[in-house]
Amino acid sequence: MNLTSYQIIEHASSTFSEGDAFHLGENCSEQTALFRLLSGSCDIYSNLEEEQITQNTNFFFSDITDNTNTDLSFLDDFEEGITFADYQTFMLTNRFRNRGFYKNVLNEMVAAIYHYKKNNHTAAFVHLYRTYEHLSYAFPMIYSARTDDYLRTFENLRNWMTNSKSDSNVGELKFHKSFVATLFKNTPELASTIDIEITSSPENQEILFNTITKKVLGWKTVNDYTSSTIHPNKIAVSFSDFHSFIITLRNRFFHYSNARSDNIKIEEILDSNFLFSLVNGAIIYFISTIFHGVVRHNMS
């Protein structure tokens, strides 16, 4: 599939053939290509750098493992009650829906993952944040459009808008946070944490742990830590708080102002590329989980 700056193409050992719902050919939809991209079952070619890389990292799993088969066979056991054949049927019947929206998301996400794989993590984060902003205004609408219960949908929309007023984020992003809570209500995801592993020397671990916990998450004392957090090696952010984590991280780093004492200084992160290398994989997993949650809702 040829985009402006990148191409998403079949891996040399791909088992997908022409006519398959997930084949990355000329008739491939943006939603399908996004699924292939996030599942680690394709190659990415940069039209600008004229370089091809293998994207074999499966971001649908929290441990972000390699997709050793570079296919979608994992989908047979991924979601209870849904098989790979069900995903194929859904992609075929929905390939022409919301293409403009998914084109924007796909363009940003392929750039993010390309830079992620190339260890250009500051650039990757910029594209991830732009991806997340695209999701924030459209996914609640896509979710609401696929329902037969108009009264409940109206109540959901009203609650998302009302609840958003209490958050420090702005515009559609507030709306999106309330939507995510509804999308994953009574699911294991909402009760889970997203872990950020800090792999560095003990001295650097201490610096980064304190910066992320205090300036991004707002944890002032040990009592604020989640139960799975291990000082200074692992920061476990609750799934429901990860939205605010992304927004605050962006604000504290990119909206630098001498008038604010809580902005992130360079000595507090050592290096921007290193900081974002710690969090980008978790952010892609979070976005992938929301994307799959919307697909799962629409399949039902």
PDB file of C-alpha atoms in Angstrom:
ATOM      1  CA  MET A   1       0.000   0.000   0.000  1.00  0.00           C
ATOM      2  CA  ASN A   2       1.565   3.262  -1.164  1.00  0.00           C
ATOM      3  CA  LEU A   3       1.216   6.343   1.045  1.00  0.00           C
ATOM      4  CA  THR A   4       2.801   9.746   0.493  1.00  0.00           C
ATOM      5  CA  SER A   5       5.987   9.188   2.496  1.00  0.00           C
ATOM      6  CA  TYR A   6       5.925   5.440   3.120  1.00  0.00           C
ATOM      7  CA  GLN A   7       4.837   2.154   1.639  1.00  0.00           C
ATOM      8  CA  ILE A   8       3.368  -0.661   3.725  1.00  0.00           C
ATOM      9  CA  ILE A   9       4.227  -3.860   1.901  1.00  0.00           C
ATOM     10  CA  GLU A  10       4.163  -7.605   2.327  1.00  0.00           C
ATOM     11  CA  HIS A  11       7.112  -9.264   4.032  1.00  0.00           C
ATOM     12  CA  ALA A  12       9.152 -11.604   1.824  1.00  0.00           C
ATOM     13  CA  SER A  13       7.745 -14.659   3.637  1.00  0.00           C
ATOM     14  CA  SER A  14       4.140 -13.403   3.651  1.00  0.00           C
ATOM     15  CA  THR A  15       1.388 -15.980   3.225  1.00  0.00           C
ATOM     16  CA  PHE A  16      -1.227 -13.370   2.257  1.00  0.00           C
ATOM     17  CA  SER A  17      -2.277 -13.565  -1.376  1.00  0.00           C
ATOM     18  CA  GLU A  18      -4.304 -11.361  -3.724  1.00  0.00           C
ATOM     19  CA  GLY A  19      -7.954 -11.420  -2.757  1.00  0.00           C
ATOM     20  CA  ASP A  20      -7.276 -12.042   0.914  1.00  0.00           C
ATOM     21  CA  ALA A  21      -9.044  -9.538   3.173  1.00  0.00           C
ATOM     22  CA  PHE A  22      -5.740  -8.582   4.800  1.00  0.00           C
ATOM     23  CA  HIS A  23      -3.550  -8.499   1.687  1.00  0.00           C
ATOM     24  CA  LEU A  24      -1.578  -5.280   1.315  1.00  0.00           C
ATOM     25  CA  GLY A  25      -2.422  -4.702  -2.331  1.00  0.00           C
ATOM     26  CA  GLU A  26      -3.871  -1.834  -4.337  1.00  0.00           C
ATOM     27  CA  ASN A  27      -7.371  -2.477  -2.978  1.00  0.00           C
ATOM     28  CA  CYS A  28      -6.253  -2.619   0.645  1.00  0.00           C
ATOM     29  CA  SER A  29      -8.160  -0.268   2.934  1.00  0.00           C
ATOM     30  CA  GLU A  30      -6.457   2.035   5.390  1.00  0.00           C
ATOM     31  CA  GLN A  31      -8.107   0.271   8.329  1.00  0.00           C
ATOM     32  CA  THR A  32      -6.762  -3.077   7.128  1.00  0.00           C
ATOM     33  CA  ALA A  33      -3.272  -1.683   6.619  1.00  0.00           C
ATOM     34  CA  LEU A  34      -3.365  -0.198  10.127  1.00  0.00           C
ATOM     35  CA  PHE A  35      -4.225  -3.627  11.531  1.00  0.00           C
ATOM     36  CA  ARG A  36      -1.312  -5.200   9.672  1.00  0.00           C
ATOM     37  CA  LEU A  37       1.029  -2.417  10.787  1.00  0.00           C
ATOM     38  CA  LEU A  38       0.163  -2.683  14.485  1.00  0.00           C
ATOM     39  CA  SER A  39       0.298  -6.486  14.465  1.00  0.00           C
ATOM     40  CA  GLY A  40       3.873  -6.617  13.158  1.00  0.00           C
ATOM     41  CA  SER A  41       3.105  -8.463   9.943  1.00  0.00           C
ATOM     42  CA  CYS A  42       4.509  -6.185   7.230  1.00  0.00           C
ATOM     43  CA  ASP A  43       7.500  -4.240   5.953  1.00  0.00           C
ATOM     44  CA  ILE A  44       7.802  -0.455   5.787  1.00  0.00           C
ATOM     45  CA  TYR A  45       9.564   1.316   2.945  1.00  0.00           C
ATOM     46  CA  SER A  46      10.535   4.969   3.330  1.00  0.00           C
ATOM     47  CA  ASN A  47      10.117   6.813   0.032  1.00  0.00           C
ATOM     48  CA  LEU A  48      12.305   9.633   1.346  1.00  0.00           C
ATOM     49  CA  GLU A  49      15.176   7.591   2.775  1.00  0.00           C
ATOM     50  CA  GLU A  50      14.771   4.784   0.217  1.00  0.00           C
ATOM     51  CA  GLU A  51      15.137   2.218   2.976  1.00  0.00           C
ATOM     52  CA  GLN A  52      13.020  -0.811   3.854  1.00  0.00           C
ATOM     53  CA  ILE A  53      12.604  -2.201   7.370  1.00  0.00           C
ATOM     54  CA  THR A  54      10.707  -5.169   8.773  1.00  0.00           C
ATOM     55  CA  GLN A  55       7.906  -4.324  11.193  1.00  0.00           C
ATOM     56  CA  ASN A  56       7.557  -7.558  13.178  1.00  0.00           C
ATOM     57  CA  THR A  57       6.640  -6.084  16.583  1.00  0.00           C
ATOM     58  CA  ASN A  58       3.120  -7.010  17.702  1.00  0.00           C
ATOM     59  CA  PHE A  59       1.747  -4.016  19.599  1.00  0.00           C
ATOM     60  CA  PHE A  60      -1.570  -5.712  20.405  1.00  0.00           C
ATOM     61  CA  PHE A  61       0.123  -7.397  23.396  1.00  0.00           C
ATOM     62  CA  SER A  62       1.213  -5.499  26.492  1.00  0.00           C
ATOM     63  CA  ASP A  63       4.626  -7.161  26.554  1.00  0.00           C
ATOM     64  CA  ILE A  64       5.200  -5.968  22.954  1.00  0.00           C
ATOM     65  CA  THR A  65       6.605  -9.228  21.636  1.00  0.00           C
ATOM     66  CA  ASP A  66       7.854 -10.022  18.151  1.00  0.00           C
ATOM     67  CA  ASN A  67       5.367 -11.540  15.743  1.00  0.00           C
ATOM     68  CA  THR A  68       7.666 -14.406  14.794  1.00  0.00           C
ATOM     69  CA  ASN A  69       5.287 -15.707  12.119  1.00  0.00           C
ATOM     70  CA  THR A  70       4.742 -12.199  10.665  1.00  0.00           C
ATOM     71  CA  ASP A  71       1.112 -13.156  10.074  1.00  0.00           C
ATOM     72  CA  LEU A  72      -2.238 -12.855  11.876  1.00  0.00           C
ATOM     73  CA  SER A  73      -2.565 -16.408  13.184  1.00  0.00           C
ATOM     74  CA  PHE A  74      -2.564 -15.064  16.755  1.00  0.00           C
ATOM     75  CA  LEU A  75      -6.064 -13.650  16.151  1.00  0.00           C
ATOM     76  CA  ASP A  76      -7.652 -17.090  16.539  1.00  0.00           C
ATOM     77  CA  ASP A  77      -6.803 -16.968  20.248  1.00  0.00           C
ATOM     78  CA  PHE A  78      -6.652 -13.231  20.847  1.00  0.00           C
ATOM     79  CA  GLU A  79     -10.262 -12.381  21.714  1.00  0.00           C
ATOM     80  CA  GLU A  80     -12.693 -14.865  23.234  1.00  0.00           C
ATOM     81  CA  GLY A  81     -15.507 -15.709  20.844  1.00  0.00           C
ATOM     82  CA  ILE A  82     -13.836 -14.112  17.811  1.00  0.00           C
ATOM     83  CA  THR A  83     -11.777 -15.970  15.210  1.00  0.00           C
ATOM     84  CA  PHE A  84      -9.405 -14.845  12.501  1.00  0.00           C
ATOM     85  CA  ALA A  85     -12.170 -15.536   9.961  1.00  0.00           C
ATOM     86  CA  ASP A  86     -14.421 -13.062  11.803  1.00  0.00           C
ATOM     87  CA  TYR A  87     -11.776 -10.347  11.493  1.00  0.00           C
ATOM     88  CA  GLN A  88     -11.447 -11.113   7.783  1.00  0.00           C
ATOM     89  CA  THR A  89     -15.189 -10.763   7.257  1.00  0.00           C
ATOM     90  CA  PHE A  90     -15.266  -7.493   9.182  1.00  0.00           C
ATOM     91  CA  MET A  91     -12.402  -5.985   7.181  1.00  0.00           C
ATOM     92  CA  LEU A  92     -14.012  -6.960   3.883  1.00  0.00           C
ATOM     93  CA  THR A  93     -17.426  -5.529   4.745  1.00  0.00           C
ATOM     94  CA  ASN A  94     -16.059  -2.340   6.332  1.00  0.00           C
ATOM     95  CA  ARG A  95     -13.150  -1.513   4.047  1.00  0.00           C
ATOM     96  CA  PHE A  96     -14.870   1.568   2.582  1.00  0.00           C
ATOM     97  CA  ARG A  97     -15.964   3.087   5.917  1.00  0.00           C
ATOM     98  CA  ASN A  98     -14.259   6.181   7.342  1.00  0.00           C
ATOM     99  CA  ARG A  99     -11.376   5.979   4.886  1.00  0.00           C
ATOM    100  CA  GLY A 100     -10.432   9.642   5.208  1.00  0.00           C
ATOM    101  CA  PHE A 101     -10.105   9.322   8.969  1.00  0.00           C
ATOM    102  CA  TYR A 102      -8.105   6.090   8.830  1.00  0.00           C
ATOM    103  CA  LYS A 103      -5.827   7.528   6.143  1.00  0.00           C
ATOM    104  CA  ASN A 104      -4.745  10.299   8.526  1.00  0.00           C
ATOM    105  CA  VAL A 105      -4.237   7.844  11.385  1.00  0.00           C
ATOM    106  CA  LEU A 106      -2.302   5.435   9.166  1.00  0.00           C
ATOM    107  CA  ASN A 107       0.001   8.159   7.819  1.00  0.00           C
ATOM    108  CA  GLU A 108       0.923   9.267  11.329  1.00  0.00           C
ATOM    109  CA  MET A 109       1.229   5.770  12.771  1.00  0.00           C
ATOM    110  CA  VAL A 110       3.441   4.385  10.017  1.00  0.00           C
ATOM    111  CA  ALA A 111       5.781   7.343  10.506  1.00  0.00           C
ATOM    112  CA  ALA A 112       5.755   6.767  14.262  1.00  0.00           C
ATOM    113  CA  ILE A 113       6.568   3.072  13.982  1.00  0.00           C
ATOM    114  CA  TYR A 114       9.209   3.636  11.304  1.00  0.00           C
ATOM    115  CA  HIS A 115      11.007   6.090  13.599  1.00  0.00           C
ATOM    116  CA  TYR A 116      10.438   3.775  16.569  1.00  0.00           C
ATOM    117  CA  LYS A 117      12.147   0.911  14.744  1.00  0.00           C
ATOM    118  CA  LYS A 118      14.962   3.271  13.687  1.00  0.00           C
ATOM    119  CA  ASN A 119      15.412   4.437  17.324  1.00  0.00           C
ATOM    120  CA  ASN A 120      14.414   8.002  16.454  1.00  0.00           C
ATOM    121  CA  HIS A 121      12.204   8.150  19.507  1.00  0.00           C
ATOM    122  CA  THR A 122      11.616  11.881  19.865  1.00  0.00           C
ATOM    123  CA  ALA A 123      10.321  11.995  16.284  1.00  0.00           C
ATOM    124  CA  ALA A 124       8.274   8.853  16.925  1.00  0.00           C
ATOM    125  CA  PHE A 125       6.562  10.465  19.917  1.00  0.00           C
ATOM    126  CA  VAL A 126       5.564  13.515  17.854  1.00  0.00           C
ATOM    127  CA  HIS A 127       3.775  11.278  15.347  1.00  0.00           C
ATOM    128  CA  LEU A 128       2.228   9.194  18.132  1.00  0.00           C
ATOM    129  CA  TYR A 129       0.752  12.275  19.738  1.00  0.00           C
ATOM    130  CA  ARG A 130      -0.621  13.451  16.394  1.00  0.00           C
ATOM    131  CA  THR A 131      -2.133   9.974  15.939  1.00  0.00           C
ATOM    132  CA  TYR A 132      -3.741  10.171  19.345  1.00  0.00           C
ATOM    133  CA  GLU A 133      -5.291  13.545  18.575  1.00  0.00           C
ATOM    134  CA  HIS A 134      -6.816  12.087  15.395  1.00  0.00           C
ATOM    135  CA  LEU A 135      -8.336   9.242  17.407  1.00  0.00           C
ATOM    136  CA  SER A 136      -9.737  11.561  20.033  1.00  0.00           C
ATOM    137  CA  TYR A 137     -12.464  13.155  17.930  1.00  0.00           C
ATOM    138  CA  ALA A 138     -13.412  10.298  15.612  1.00  0.00           C
ATOM    139  CA  PHE A 139     -13.402   7.073  17.635  1.00  0.00           C
ATOM    140  CA  PRO A 140     -16.270   8.147  19.937  1.00  0.00           C
ATOM    141  CA  MET A 141     -18.330   8.943  16.839  1.00  0.00           C
ATOM    142  CA  ILE A 142     -17.465   5.634  15.165  1.00  0.00           C
ATOM    143  CA  TYR A 143     -18.382   3.821  18.373  1.00  0.00           C
ATOM    144  CA  SER A 144     -21.710   5.641  18.690  1.00  0.00           C
ATOM    145  CA  ALA A 145     -22.688   5.185  15.053  1.00  0.00           C
ATOM    146  CA  ARG A 146     -22.700   1.389  15.352  1.00  0.00           C
ATOM    147  CA  THR A 147     -25.511   0.904  17.840  1.00  0.00           C
ATOM    148  CA  ASP A 148     -29.185   0.046  17.880  1.00  0.00           C
ATOM    149  CA  ASP A 149     -29.719   1.632  21.300  1.00  0.00           C
ATOM    150  CA  TYR A 150     -30.061   5.327  20.518  1.00  0.00           C
ATOM    151  CA  LEU A 151     -31.148   6.280  24.039  1.00  0.00           C
ATOM    152  CA  ARG A 152     -28.073   4.701  25.616  1.00  0.00           C
ATOM    153  CA  THR A 153     -25.865   6.252  22.937  1.00  0.00           C
ATOM    154  CA  PHE A 154     -27.281   9.691  23.729  1.00  0.00           C
ATOM    155  CA  GLU A 155     -26.600   9.109  27.422  1.00  0.00           C
ATOM    156  CA  ASN A 156     -23.030   8.027  26.646  1.00  0.00           C
ATOM    157  CA  LEU A 157     -22.379  11.129  24.558  1.00  0.00           C
ATOM    158  CA  ARG A 158     -23.810  13.375  27.256  1.00  0.00           C
ATOM    159  CA  ASN A 159     -21.744  11.677  29.962  1.00  0.00           C
ATOM    160  CA  TRP A 160     -18.536  11.887  27.918  1.00  0.00           C
ATOM    161  CA  MET A 161     -19.045  15.609  27.413  1.00  0.00           C
ATOM    162  CA  THR A 162     -20.036  16.233  31.039  1.00  0.00           C
ATOM    163  CA  ASN A 163     -17.237  14.169  32.574  1.00  0.00           C
ATOM    164  CA  SER A 164     -14.643  15.823  30.383  1.00  0.00           C
ATOM    165  CA  LYS A 165     -15.038  19.109  32.240  1.00  0.00           C
ATOM    166  CA  SER A 166     -13.217  17.786  35.300  1.00  0.00           C
ATOM    167  CA  ASP A 167     -10.033  16.903  33.444  1.00  0.00           C
ATOM    168  CA  SER A 168      -7.116  19.234  32.833  1.00  0.00           C
ATOM    169  CA  ASN A 169      -6.900  18.330  29.142  1.00  0.00           C
ATOM    170  CA  VAL A 170      -8.635  20.270  26.420  1.00  0.00           C
ATOM    171  CA  GLY A 171     -11.182  19.839  23.648  1.00  0.00           C
ATOM    172  CA  GLU A 172     -11.636  16.473  22.007  1.00  0.00           C
ATOM    173  CA  LEU A 173      -8.965  14.882  24.205  1.00  0.00           C
ATOM    174  CA  LYS A 174     -11.161  15.281  27.296  1.00  0.00           C
ATOM    175  CA  PHE A 175     -14.049  13.784  25.361  1.00  0.00           C
ATOM    176  CA  HIS A 176     -11.824  10.853  24.370  1.00  0.00           C
ATOM    177  CA  LYS A 177     -10.784  10.047  27.955  1.00  0.00           C
ATOM    178  CA  SER A 178     -14.402   9.588  29.024  1.00  0.00           C
ATOM    179  CA  PHE A 179     -15.049   7.519  25.918  1.00  0.00           C
ATOM    180  CA  VAL A 180     -12.151   5.144  26.693  1.00  0.00           C
ATOM    181  CA  ALA A 181     -13.603   4.507  30.166  1.00  0.00           C
ATOM    182  CA  THR A 182     -16.917   3.510  28.526  1.00  0.00           C
ATOM    183  CA  LEU A 183     -15.306   1.426  25.786  1.00  0.00           C
ATOM    184  CA  PHE A 184     -13.436  -0.737  28.301  1.00  0.00           C
ATOM    185  CA  LYS A 185     -16.025  -0.760  31.091  1.00  0.00           C
ATOM    186  CA  ASN A 186     -16.039  -4.116  32.922  1.00  0.00           C
ATOM    187  CA  THR A 187     -13.094  -5.428  30.894  1.00  0.00           C
ATOM    188  CA  PRO A 188      -9.695  -6.670  32.111  1.00  0.00           C
ATOM    189  CA  GLU A 189      -7.991  -3.821  30.256  1.00  0.00           C
ATOM    190  CA  LEU A 190      -9.506  -1.121  32.458  1.00  0.00           C
ATOM    191  CA  ALA A 191      -8.236  -2.862  35.590  1.00  0.00           C
ATOM    192  CA  SER A 192      -4.732  -3.356  34.187  1.00  0.00           C
ATOM    193  CA  THR A 193      -1.592  -1.245  34.255  1.00  0.00           C
ATOM    194  CA  ILE A 194       0.741  -0.217  31.446  1.00  0.00           C
ATOM    195  CA  ASP A 195       4.326  -0.680  32.552  1.00  0.00           C
ATOM    196  CA  ILE A 196       7.267   1.576  31.777  1.00  0.00           C
ATOM    197  CA  GLU A 197      10.567  -0.222  32.352  1.00  0.00           C
ATOM    198  CA  ILE A 198      13.531   2.032  33.112  1.00  0.00           C
ATOM    199  CA  THR A 199      16.646   0.287  31.832  1.00  0.00           C
ATOM    200  CA  SER A 200      19.745   2.282  32.670  1.00  0.00           C
ATOM    201  CA  SER A 201      22.383   2.745  35.347  1.00  0.00           C
ATOM    202  CA  PRO A 202      21.061   3.059  38.940  1.00  0.00           C
ATOM    203  CA  GLU A 203      21.846   6.775  38.984  1.00  0.00           C
ATOM    204  CA  ASN A 204      20.003   7.431  35.735  1.00  0.00           C
ATOM    205  CA  GLN A 205      17.102   5.222  36.803  1.00  0.00           C
ATOM    206  CA  GLU A 206      16.618   7.390  39.868  1.00  0.00           C
ATOM    207  CA  ILE A 207      16.595  10.597  37.813  1.00  0.00           C
ATOM    208  CA  LEU A 208      14.123   9.299  35.232  1.00  0.00           C
ATOM    209  CA  PHE A 209      11.887   7.585  37.778  1.00  0.00           C
ATOM    210  CA  ASN A 210      11.534  10.801  39.776  1.00  0.00           C
ATOM    211  CA  THR A 211      10.908  12.923  36.680  1.00  0.00           C
ATOM    212  CA  ILE A 212       8.185  10.684  35.288  1.00  0.00           C
ATOM    213  CA  THR A 213       6.433   9.954  38.585  1.00  0.00           C
ATOM    214  CA  LYS A 214       6.524  13.474  40.003  1.00  0.00           C
ATOM    215  CA  LYS A 215       6.332  15.778  36.994  1.00  0.00           C
ATOM    216  CA  VAL A 216       4.222  13.686  34.626  1.00  0.00           C
ATOM    217  CA  LEU A 217       2.087  11.489  36.875  1.00  0.00           C
ATOM    218  CA  GLY A 218       1.950  13.878  39.823  1.00  0.00           C
ATOM    219  CA  TRP A 219       2.895  11.230  42.376  1.00  0.00           C
ATOM    220  CA  LYS A 220       4.236  13.179  45.342  1.00  0.00           C
ATOM    221  CA  THR A 221       4.931  10.341  47.795  1.00  0.00           C
ATOM    222  CA  VAL A 222       5.342   6.558  47.826  1.00  0.00           C
ATOM    223  CA  ASN A 223       1.701   6.294  48.875  1.00  0.00           C
ATOM    224  CA  ASP A 224       0.713   7.541  45.407  1.00  0.00           C
ATOM    225  CA  TYR A 225       2.502   4.678  43.611  1.00  0.00           C
ATOM    226  CA  THR A 226       0.420   1.952  42.017  1.00  0.00           C
ATOM    227  CA  SER A 227       0.910  -1.433  43.664  1.00  0.00           C
ATOM    228  CA  SER A 228       2.858  -2.791  40.681  1.00  0.00           C
ATOM    229  CA  THR A 229       5.350   0.081  40.599  1.00  0.00           C
ATOM    230  CA  ILE A 230       8.890  -0.894  41.621  1.00  0.00           C
ATOM    231  CA  HIS A 231      11.232   1.964  42.492  1.00  0.00           C
ATOM    232  CA  PRO A 232      13.300   2.834  40.468  1.00  0.00           C
ATOM    233  CA  ASN A 233      12.953   0.101  37.827  1.00  0.00           C
ATOM    234  CA  LYS A 234       9.307   0.063  36.800  1.00  0.00           C
ATOM    235  CA  ILE A 235       6.484   2.585  36.692  1.00  0.00           C
ATOM    236  CA  ALA A 236       3.081   0.928  36.389  1.00  0.00           C
ATOM    237  CA  VAL A 237       0.500   3.420  35.110  1.00  0.00           C
ATOM    238  CA  SER A 238      -3.142   2.418  35.452  1.00  0.00           C
ATOM    239  CA  PHE A 239      -4.857   1.938  32.093  1.00  0.00           C
ATOM    240  CA  SER A 240      -7.465   4.556  32.987  1.00  0.00           C
ATOM    241  CA  ASP A 241      -4.740   7.152  33.725  1.00  0.00           C
ATOM    242  CA  PHE A 242      -2.615   6.508  30.654  1.00  0.00           C
ATOM    243  CA  HIS A 243      -4.564   9.028  28.578  1.00  0.00           C
ATOM    244  CA  SER A 244      -3.586  11.816  30.978  1.00  0.00           C
ATOM    245  CA  PHE A 245      -0.028  10.469  31.075  1.00  0.00           C
ATOM    246  CA  ILE A 246       0.376  10.989  27.313  1.00  0.00           C
ATOM    247  CA  ILE A 247      -1.098  14.491  27.371  1.00  0.00           C
ATOM    248  CA  THR A 248       0.861  15.641  30.405  1.00  0.00           C
ATOM    249  CA  LEU A 249       4.137  14.243  29.080  1.00  0.00           C
ATOM    250  CA  ARG A 250       3.667  16.198  25.876  1.00  0.00           C
ATOM    251  CA  ASN A 251       2.761  19.379  27.745  1.00  0.00           C
ATOM    252  CA  ARG A 252       5.582  19.193  30.278  1.00  0.00           C
ATOM    253  CA  PHE A 253       8.241  18.578  27.641  1.00  0.00           C
ATOM    254  CA  PHE A 254       7.142  20.505  24.538  1.00  0.00           C
ATOM    255  CA  HIS A 255       5.287  23.434  26.153  1.00  0.00           C
ATOM    256  CA  TYR A 256       8.321  24.633  28.049  1.00  0.00           C
ATOM    257  CA  SER A 257       7.867  27.868  29.954  1.00  0.00           C
ATOM    258  CA  ASN A 258      10.138  29.569  32.463  1.00  0.00           C
ATOM    259  CA  ALA A 259       7.027  30.601  34.371  1.00  0.00           C
ATOM    260  CA  ARG A 260       6.179  26.981  35.282  1.00  0.00           C
ATOM    261  CA  SER A 261       8.145  24.993  37.844  1.00  0.00           C
ATOM    262  CA  ASP A 262       6.742  21.645  36.729  1.00  0.00           C
ATOM    263  CA  ASN A 263       8.124  21.672  33.184  1.00  0.00           C
ATOM    264  CA  ILE A 264      10.707  19.028  32.358  1.00  0.00           C
ATOM    265  CA  LYS A 265      14.269  20.295  32.132  1.00  0.00           C
ATOM    266  CA  ILE A 266      16.790  18.457  29.967  1.00  0.00           C
ATOM    267  CA  GLU A 267      18.904  17.469  32.991  1.00  0.00           C
ATOM    268  CA  GLU A 268      15.825  15.760  34.429  1.00  0.00           C
ATOM    269  CA  ILE A 269      15.568  13.349  31.508  1.00  0.00           C
ATOM    270  CA  LEU A 270      19.247  13.178  30.413  1.00  0.00           C
ATOM    271  CA  ASP A 271      18.274  12.940  26.741  1.00  0.00           C
ATOM    272  CA  SER A 272      14.920  13.315  24.990  1.00  0.00           C
ATOM    273  CA  ASN A 273      15.521  10.350  22.729  1.00  0.00           C
ATOM    274  CA  PHE A 274      16.207   8.150  25.749  1.00  0.00           C
ATOM    275  CA  LEU A 275      13.117   9.389  27.616  1.00  0.00           C
ATOM    276  CA  PHE A 276      10.783   8.677  24.713  1.00  0.00           C
ATOM    277  CA  SER A 277      12.430   5.313  24.041  1.00  0.00           C
ATOM    278  CA  LEU A 278      11.085   4.250  27.448  1.00  0.00           C
ATOM    279  CA  VAL A 279       7.478   5.238  26.779  1.00  0.00           C
ATOM    280  CA  ASN A 280       6.817   4.970  23.032  1.00  0.00           C
ATOM    281  CA  GLY A 281       6.221   1.215  22.982  1.00  0.00           C
ATOM    282  CA  ALA A 282       3.678   1.551  25.784  1.00  0.00           C
ATOM    283  CA  ILE A 283       1.921   4.383  23.925  1.00  0.00           C
ATOM    284  CA  ILE A 284       1.670   2.335  20.715  1.00  0.00           C
ATOM    285  CA  TYR A 285       0.241  -0.557  22.756  1.00  0.00           C
ATOM    286  CA  PHE A 286      -2.334   1.804  24.307  1.00  0.00           C
ATOM    287  CA  ILE A 287      -3.378   3.139  20.892  1.00  0.00           C
ATOM    288  CA  SER A 288      -3.504  -0.400  19.463  1.00  0.00           C
ATOM    289  CA  THR A 289      -5.725  -1.531  22.335  1.00  0.00           C
ATOM    290  CA  ILE A 290      -8.178   1.334  21.775  1.00  0.00           C
ATOM    291  CA  PHE A 291      -8.210   0.646  18.020  1.00  0.00           C
ATOM    292  CA  HIS A 292      -8.935  -3.032  18.632  1.00  0.00           C
ATOM    293  CA  GLY A 293     -11.584  -2.136  21.209  1.00  0.00           C
ATOM    294  CA  VAL A 294     -13.461  -0.097  18.603  1.00  0.00           C
ATOM    295  CA  VAL A 295     -13.124  -2.894  16.050  1.00  0.00           C
ATOM    296  CA  ARG A 296     -14.362  -5.406  18.627  1.00  0.00           C
ATOM    297  CA  HIS A 297     -17.370  -3.189  19.436  1.00  0.00           C
ATOM    298  CA  ASN A 298     -18.248  -2.782  15.774  1.00  0.00           C
ATOM    299  CA  MET A 299     -17.912  -6.524  15.145  1.00  0.00           C
ATOM    300  CA  SER A 300     -20.429  -7.205  17.877  1.00  0.00           C
TER     301      SER A 300
END
